[in-house]
Amino acid sequence: MSSIKRIAVFTSGGDSPGMNAAIRSVVRTSIYHDLHVYGIYGGYDGMINGKIERLELGNVGNIMQRGGTILKTARSKEFMTVEGRQKAYDSLKAHDIDACVAIGGNGTYTGAMVFLEEHDFKIVGLPGTIDNDLYGTDYTIGFDTSVNTAMRAVDKIRDTADSHNRLFFIEVMGRHSGYIALHTALASGAADVFLPEIETNIDEVINHLKLNAKRGKLFNLIIVAEGNKSGNATELSKIVQERLPEFDVKLTIIGHLQRGGAPSCLDRVLSSRLGYSAVEALMAGKNGIAIGVVNDKIAYTPFHEAIHGVKEFNHDLISIAKKLAI
Ligand code: F6P
């Protein structure tokens, strides 16, 4: 018999498509097991300020297909303080909540880990971020949708770039991570890609473009992750335009478009599996872990490891993208 009677769920950090499907899954699985389930509105800030409400089946009807998060989200400064976390603990206790499911990225996991070091409580985490940069899961909630959004945007840019023989620099999200950039580049047949994880030599890119120009190819797409170390798309496009005046260089920053929209089938399935597994894990007495999917199996990773572990970049994908871009 599980000692858990009341579970709360919240979303924190940047939103990602599929968070609603995960909330729905946590709520439905809890109700299936006759547990009371609560929503915390506005992430850790909502926890501190007691914005906690009981959720019933009706609260999660018709949300599976919606992007964003019905529970809202925030990045809380107050939760970074001992006093803030104490207030959060007091408000969870005031609602008799035994355990939480935290949906978010690295910052969300860090908050949960520190909280558990100070308080006798139970929290498990689900990977909710478009960036796919969390250790302990092959994919994060929202990555698939986001990369499909970016790919479709690039397809549209490709049409006009081709018509006008233009060189486009296209910036995608990823402050610390190049997953979105690499997948978008490979899926859109980009001429080159700039990632935060790997140094891309601008001279090599320029030579590549010159070779393309020699064979009459002036239309090229270059994908840049926003966190690329040698410059963002705006900076790189200026450098390249100066060095290659024969090219007609244009710039597009896709931006927050990538964070919204209806979640893809893959994201809905991933979120449903993870939300279900979170409740099952709490009922089985698990605590302080991030739940993910590795090799298509549910994987449990202690918060400390999930926060500090570095997800291996798939270098094969980079090599394939470069070779296909000859
Ligand atoms: O959700 C992750 C992420 O999309 C990063 O790739 C990006 O740098 C960041 O969030 C931007 O978030 P915000 O505009 O909410 O600060």
GROMACS .gro file of C-alpha atoms and ligand atoms in nm, residues 13-16 75 128-131 133 172-177 180 226 256 259, ligand 1:
model
   36
   13GLY     CA    1   1.089   2.716  -1.654
   14GLY     CA    2   1.028   2.761  -2.028
   15ASP     CA    3   0.708   2.598  -2.146
   16SER     CA    4   0.711   2.320  -2.405
   75ARG     CA    5   1.129   3.107  -1.327
  128GLY     CA    6   0.983   1.943  -2.006
  129THR     CA    7   1.195   2.156  -2.236
  130ILE     CA    8   1.216   2.200  -2.611
  131ASP     CA    9   1.597   2.195  -2.590
  133ASP     CA   10   1.943   1.886  -2.330
  172VAL     CA   11   1.677   2.845  -3.391
  173MET     CA   12   1.646   2.818  -3.012
  174GLY     CA   13   1.900   2.650  -2.789
  175ARG     CA   14   2.085   2.871  -2.544
  176HIS     CA   15   2.316   2.592  -2.435
  177SER     CA   16   2.217   2.315  -2.666
  180ILE     CA   17   1.719   2.175  -3.227
  226GLU     CA   18   2.110   3.088  -3.057
  256HIS     CA   19   0.949   3.169  -2.963
  259ARG     CA   20   0.782   2.700  -2.810
  327F6P     O1   21   1.295   2.650  -2.330
  327F6P     C1   22   1.434   2.660  -2.352
  327F6P     C2   23   1.458   2.784  -2.428
  327F6P     O2   24   1.374   2.778  -2.536
  327F6P     C3   25   1.599   2.812  -2.477
  327F6P     O3   26   1.635   2.745  -2.591
  327F6P     C4   27   1.592   2.962  -2.493
  327F6P     O4   28   1.716   3.022  -2.489
  327F6P     C5   29   1.512   3.002  -2.376
  327F6P     O5   30   1.425   2.896  -2.351
  327F6P     C6   31   1.438   3.130  -2.391
  327F6P     O6   32   1.340   3.139  -2.294
  327F6P     P1   33   1.272   3.269  -2.237
  327F6P     O7   34   1.253   3.359  -2.351
  327F6P     O8   35   1.146   3.220  -2.177
  327F6P     O9   36   1.367   3.323  -2.135
   0.00000   0.00000   0.00000
